[in-house]
Coordinates of C-alpha atoms in Angstrom, one line a residue:
Chain A
M1 CA 178.9 37.2 13.2
A2 CA 182.1 36.2 14.6
L3 CA 182.5 34.0 18.1
S4 CA 182.2 34.4 21.4
L5 CA 184.8 34.3 23.8
Y6 CA 182.4 32.2 26.7
D7 CA 181.4 29.9 24.0
L8 CA 185.4 29.5 23.3
S9 CA 186.3 29.0 26.9
V10 CA 183.3 27.9 29.4
S11 CA 181.3 26.1 26.8
V12 CA 185.0 24.4 25.5
F13 CA 185.8 23.7 29.0
T14 CA 182.5 22.4 29.9
R15 CA 182.3 19.7 27.0
G16 CA 186.2 18.5 28.0
L17 CA 185.6 18.3 31.9
G18 CA 182.4 16.3 30.6
Q19 CA 184.5 14.0 28.1
L20 CA 187.2 13.5 31.4
A21 CA 184.4 12.5 33.8
H22 CA 183.3 10.3 30.8
L23 CA 186.7 8.8 30.4
L24 CA 187.5 8.7 34.3
D25 CA 184.1 6.0 34.5
K26 CA 185.8 4.2 31.9
G27 CA 189.0 3.5 33.5
L28 CA 186.8 2.5 36.7
A29 CA 184.5 0.5 34.7
H30 CA 188.0 -1.5 33.8
A31 CA 189.4 -1.4 37.3
Q32 CA 186.5 -3.1 38.8
A33 CA 185.9 -5.5 35.5
H34 CA 189.8 -6.8 35.8
D35 CA 189.9 -6.8 39.4
I36 CA 192.4 -3.6 39.2
D37 CA 193.4 -1.2 42.4
T38 CA 192.0 1.9 41.3
A39 CA 195.1 3.4 43.2
T40 CA 197.2 2.1 40.6
L41 CA 195.7 3.8 38.1
V42 CA 195.4 7.1 40.2
G43 CA 199.3 6.8 40.9
A44 CA 200.1 6.0 36.6
R45 CA 202.2 8.4 34.7
L46 CA 203.6 8.5 31.3
A47 CA 207.2 9.3 32.5
P48 CA 208.8 9.2 35.7
D49 CA 209.1 12.8 36.1
M50 CA 205.6 13.4 34.4
F51 CA 202.4 14.3 36.6
T52 CA 200.2 10.9 37.4
L53 CA 196.5 10.5 36.2
A54 CA 195.7 12.6 39.7
G55 CA 197.9 15.3 38.7
Q56 CA 196.6 15.3 35.1
V57 CA 193.1 15.6 36.4
Q58 CA 193.8 18.1 38.8
S59 CA 195.7 20.2 36.4
A60 CA 192.6 20.0 34.0
S61 CA 190.7 21.1 36.5
D62 CA 193.0 24.3 37.3
A63 CA 193.1 25.1 33.4
S64 CA 189.6 25.5 33.0
K65 CA 188.5 27.0 36.9
L66 CA 191.5 29.4 36.1
G67 CA 190.9 30.1 32.5
A68 CA 187.2 31.0 32.7
A69 CA 188.2 33.1 36.4
R70 CA 190.6 35.0 34.4
L71 CA 188.7 35.5 31.5
A72 CA 185.9 36.5 33.6
G73 CA 188.2 39.0 36.0
I74 CA 187.1 36.9 39.0
T75 CA 188.7 34.9 41.4
A76 CA 188.3 31.4 41.2
P77 CA 187.9 28.9 44.1
S78 CA 190.8 27.1 45.7
F79 CA 190.6 23.5 45.1
P80 CA 193.9 21.8 46.9
D81 CA 195.6 19.1 45.5
T82 CA 194.7 16.7 48.0
E83 CA 192.6 14.0 45.9
T84 CA 194.4 10.4 46.5
T85 CA 191.4 8.3 45.8
Y86 CA 189.7 7.6 42.4
E87 CA 186.7 8.7 43.7
E88 CA 188.4 12.0 45.0
L89 CA 189.3 12.6 41.6
Q90 CA 185.9 12.1 39.9
A91 CA 184.6 14.2 42.4
R92 CA 187.0 17.3 41.6
V93 CA 185.7 17.2 37.7
A94 CA 182.4 17.5 39.2
K95 CA 183.3 20.5 41.6
T96 CA 185.0 22.3 38.7
L97 CA 182.2 21.5 36.5
D98 CA 179.5 23.2 38.9
F99 CA 182.2 26.2 39.6
L100 CA 182.1 26.6 35.6
K101 CA 177.9 26.6 35.7
T102 CA 178.6 30.2 38.0
V103 CA 180.5 32.0 35.6
E104 CA 178.6 34.2 33.4
R105 CA 178.5 35.0 29.7
S106 CA 178.0 38.4 30.5
Q107 CA 181.3 38.2 32.5
I108 CA 183.2 37.3 29.5
D109 CA 182.0 38.2 26.5
G110 CA 183.0 41.6 25.4
F111 CA 185.8 41.5 27.3
E112 CA 188.7 40.3 24.9
T113 CA 191.0 42.8 25.9
R114 CA 191.1 42.2 29.3
D115 CA 194.4 41.9 30.9
V116 CA 195.5 38.5 32.2
V117 CA 198.4 38.0 34.5
V118 CA 199.9 34.2 34.7
K119 CA 202.5 34.3 37.8
N120 CA 204.8 31.0 37.5
R121 CA 208.0 30.2 38.8
R122 CA 209.3 32.3 36.0
G123 CA 207.8 35.4 36.6
E124 CA 204.7 36.9 35.3
M125 CA 203.2 36.6 31.7
H126 CA 201.0 39.3 30.4
F127 CA 197.9 38.5 27.8
T128 CA 195.1 39.9 26.9
A129 CA 192.1 37.9 27.7
E130 CA 192.0 36.5 23.7
R131 CA 195.9 35.7 23.2
Y132 CA 195.3 33.8 27.0
L133 CA 192.7 31.7 26.0
L134 CA 194.2 31.0 22.3
Q135 CA 197.9 30.5 23.5
F136 CA 197.5 29.0 26.8
A137 CA 194.7 28.3 28.6
L138 CA 193.1 25.7 25.5
P139 CA 196.1 24.2 24.3
N140 CA 197.2 23.6 28.1
F141 CA 193.9 22.3 29.6
F142 CA 193.6 20.1 26.1
F143 CA 196.8 18.8 27.3
H144 CA 195.9 17.8 30.5
V145 CA 192.5 15.9 29.5
T146 CA 194.9 13.9 26.9
T147 CA 197.5 12.9 28.7
A148 CA 195.1 11.8 31.3
Y149 CA 193.4 9.9 28.0
G150 CA 197.1 8.8 27.6
V151 CA 197.7 7.5 30.9
L152 CA 194.4 5.7 31.2
R153 CA 195.1 3.7 27.7
H154 CA 198.8 3.4 28.5
S155 CA 197.2 1.6 31.6
G156 CA 195.0 -0.6 29.6
V157 CA 191.7 0.8 29.9
P158 CA 189.9 0.6 26.2
V159 CA 189.3 4.0 25.7
G160 CA 189.0 5.4 21.9
K161 CA 189.3 9.2 20.1
M162 CA 185.5 9.1 20.3
D163 CA 185.5 9.2 24.3
Y164 CA 187.8 11.9 24.2
L165 CA 185.8 14.1 21.4
G166 CA 182.3 13.3 22.6
T167 CA 178.8 12.5 20.9
F168 CA 178.0 14.6 18.1
Chain B
M1 CA 184.6 42.9 19.6
A2 CA 184.4 39.3 19.1
L3 CA 186.7 36.2 17.8
S4 CA 187.7 35.9 14.6
L5 CA 187.2 32.0 13.0
Y6 CA 190.6 32.5 11.3
D7 CA 192.6 33.3 14.7
L8 CA 190.8 30.5 16.3
S9 CA 191.7 27.9 13.7
V10 CA 194.9 28.8 10.8
S11 CA 196.8 30.7 13.6
V12 CA 196.3 28.2 16.5
F13 CA 197.0 25.1 13.8
T14 CA 200.4 27.2 13.0
R15 CA 201.5 27.8 16.1
G16 CA 200.6 24.5 17.4
L17 CA 202.5 23.2 14.5
G18 CA 205.6 25.5 15.3
Q19 CA 205.7 24.0 18.7
L20 CA 205.6 20.1 17.6
A21 CA 208.4 21.1 15.0
H22 CA 210.3 22.2 18.1
L23 CA 209.5 19.2 20.1
L24 CA 210.4 16.7 17.2
D25 CA 214.1 19.3 16.9
K26 CA 214.4 17.9 20.9
G27 CA 213.4 14.6 20.2
L28 CA 216.2 14.6 17.1
A29 CA 218.7 16.6 19.5
H30 CA 217.9 13.9 22.1
A31 CA 218.6 11.0 19.9
Q32 CA 221.7 12.2 18.5
A33 CA 223.2 13.0 22.1
H34 CA 222.4 9.3 23.2
D35 CA 222.9 7.4 20.2
I36 CA 219.5 6.1 19.5
D37 CA 218.2 4.9 16.3
T38 CA 215.5 7.7 14.9
A39 CA 213.4 4.6 14.2
T40 CA 212.8 3.8 17.7
L41 CA 211.2 7.1 18.3
V42 CA 209.2 7.2 14.9
G43 CA 207.6 3.7 16.0
A44 CA 207.1 4.3 19.7
R45 CA 203.6 4.6 20.5
L46 CA 201.7 4.9 24.2
A47 CA 200.0 1.8 24.0
P48 CA 199.9 -1.0 21.2
D49 CA 196.7 -0.4 19.6
M50 CA 197.3 3.1 19.5
F51 CA 199.2 5.1 16.7
T52 CA 203.1 5.4 16.8
L53 CA 204.9 8.9 17.0
A54 CA 204.8 9.2 13.0
G55 CA 201.0 8.5 13.2
Q56 CA 200.6 11.3 15.9
V57 CA 202.3 13.5 13.6
Q58 CA 200.7 12.6 10.4
S59 CA 197.1 13.0 12.7
A60 CA 198.4 16.8 14.0
S61 CA 198.9 17.2 9.8
D62 CA 195.6 16.3 9.1
A63 CA 193.6 17.9 12.1
S64 CA 195.1 21.2 10.9
K65 CA 195.1 20.7 7.5
L66 CA 191.8 19.6 6.9
G67 CA 190.3 21.7 9.8
A68 CA 191.6 24.9 7.6
A69 CA 190.0 23.6 4.3
R70 CA 186.8 22.7 5.7
L71 CA 186.5 26.0 7.7
A72 CA 187.7 27.5 4.0
G73 CA 185.3 26.0 2.2
I74 CA 188.5 24.0 -0.2
T75 CA 189.9 21.0 -0.8
A76 CA 193.2 20.4 1.2
P77 CA 196.0 18.8 -0.8
S78 CA 196.6 15.1 0.1
F79 CA 199.5 14.0 2.0
P80 CA 199.9 10.3 1.8
D81 CA 200.7 8.9 5.0
T82 CA 204.4 7.7 3.8
E83 CA 206.5 9.0 5.9
T84 CA 208.9 6.6 7.9
T85 CA 211.6 8.2 8.6
Y86 CA 212.3 10.9 11.5
E87 CA 213.2 13.5 8.6
E88 CA 210.0 12.9 6.6
L89 CA 207.9 13.6 9.9
Q90 CA 209.6 16.9 10.3
A91 CA 209.1 17.6 6.3
R92 CA 205.4 16.6 6.7
V93 CA 205.0 19.4 9.6
A94 CA 206.7 21.8 7.6
K95 CA 204.8 21.2 4.3
T96 CA 201.6 21.3 6.3
L97 CA 202.5 25.1 7.5
D98 CA 203.2 25.4 4.0
F99 CA 199.5 24.9 3.2
L100 CA 198.2 26.9 6.1
K101 CA 199.6 29.9 4.9
T102 CA 198.3 29.6 1.5
V103 CA 194.5 29.8 3.2
E104 CA 193.1 33.3 3.4
R105 CA 191.5 34.8 6.2
S106 CA 188.5 35.8 4.0
Q107 CA 187.9 32.2 3.4
I108 CA 187.3 31.5 6.7
D109 CA 186.0 35.0 8.6
G110 CA 182.4 35.6 8.0
F111 CA 181.7 31.8 7.3
E112 CA 180.9 30.8 10.9
T113 CA 177.4 28.8 9.5
R114 CA 179.3 27.2 6.9
D115 CA 177.9 23.6 6.6
V116 CA 181.2 21.1 7.1
V117 CA 180.8 17.5 7.0
V118 CA 182.9 15.1 8.1
K119 CA 182.8 11.2 6.8
N120 CA 184.4 8.7 9.0
R121 CA 183.8 5.1 9.4
R122 CA 180.9 5.7 11.4
G123 CA 178.8 7.7 8.6
E124 CA 178.1 11.2 8.2
M125 CA 178.7 14.2 10.5
H126 CA 177.4 17.4 10.2
F127 CA 178.2 20.7 11.5
T128 CA 178.2 24.2 11.4
A129 CA 182.1 26.3 10.8
E130 CA 181.8 27.0 14.4
R131 CA 180.9 24.0 16.2
Y132 CA 183.1 21.9 14.0
L133 CA 186.1 23.9 15.3
L134 CA 185.2 24.3 18.9
Q135 CA 183.8 20.4 19.2
F136 CA 185.9 18.7 16.9
A137 CA 188.7 20.0 14.8
L138 CA 190.4 22.2 18.1
P139 CA 190.2 19.3 20.2
N140 CA 191.8 16.7 17.6
F141 CA 194.2 19.2 16.8
F142 CA 195.6 19.2 20.0
F143 CA 194.9 15.7 20.8
H144 CA 197.6 14.6 18.7
V145 CA 199.9 17.1 19.4
T146 CA 199.9 16.5 23.1
T147 CA 199.8 12.8 22.3
A148 CA 203.2 13.4 20.3
Y149 CA 204.8 14.9 23.5
G150 CA 203.3 11.7 25.5
V151 CA 205.5 9.7 23.1
L152 CA 208.4 11.9 23.3
R153 CA 208.4 12.3 26.6
H154 CA 207.6 8.3 27.2
S155 CA 210.4 7.4 25.4
G156 CA 212.5 9.8 27.6
V157 CA 213.4 12.8 25.2
P158 CA 213.9 16.0 28.2
V159 CA 210.8 17.9 26.9
G160 CA 208.1 19.9 29.5
K161 CA 204.8 22.0 29.1
M162 CA 206.5 25.2 27.9
D163 CA 208.2 23.2 24.8
Y164 CA 204.5 22.4 24.0
L165 CA 203.1 25.8 24.9
G166 CA 205.7 27.8 23.3
T167 CA 207.0 31.3 24.5
F168 CA 205.0 34.3 25.3

């Protein structure tokens, strides 16, 4: 027995986005309880040249959406980064989860050696599907979910590690 | 073909700790270049009730050390959280990497259904090795490496995403 690429990608992303939605729910409840404008949370960040909470949520969405699509050899839907309100960020997470539901196990499992090409401003990076997931997609996804957590926590939202990890 | 539990755990932890060491090196260079006392970095944190950089590094060490040991069915070495200097934190990462080198592929691969028990203040959590890795050990490990990154970045250290992800 060994592990399935689908379980390691779509299932992990789905769980992680569920926890991100939970963290955002806690942020909203905190804002409402303390008369904090949610726009303050949306624009909060850990350093002046880092992404805001909005950017972290959009990046977590992209990391999982593109991660699953590249492994499946399909084109991910375009989600322009137009969210400006807290509710729109929550909707971004929800529609990313909806997309992940459409990715089939049969599109991913068995394709561990599929070519994956990531283009960025530095040029093209070439991976096998397995190496892409382990060295790029998973670390990148958890980076943005964790940084969203860090921004909320830094903003005074009472979240703890189990809000990030989830229930067992 | 499917993915190996060892590649997903020891290899991922080893790469991630290597990037954590690289991030700490950049933090030290920044402190030296700007006459910042490294004790300021060691004690920096994102929120008053979060772990400091020291706590994040110790936790990333524990997450990977315990993660690998639990999957291998062995007892991890005890690394008391006694580090108080920047150099000691760097040494903590190095000795965690040394331990990971001693864990053999044959101790982990094929044991996806091994019982893993995690004890914390809430009681005991029971997992299979696979579920433990995907739902607990990996998210937890990346949480602490990313939060160490966030603390350094919040402290003005010029690190970027590729310093976290590594080279390809």
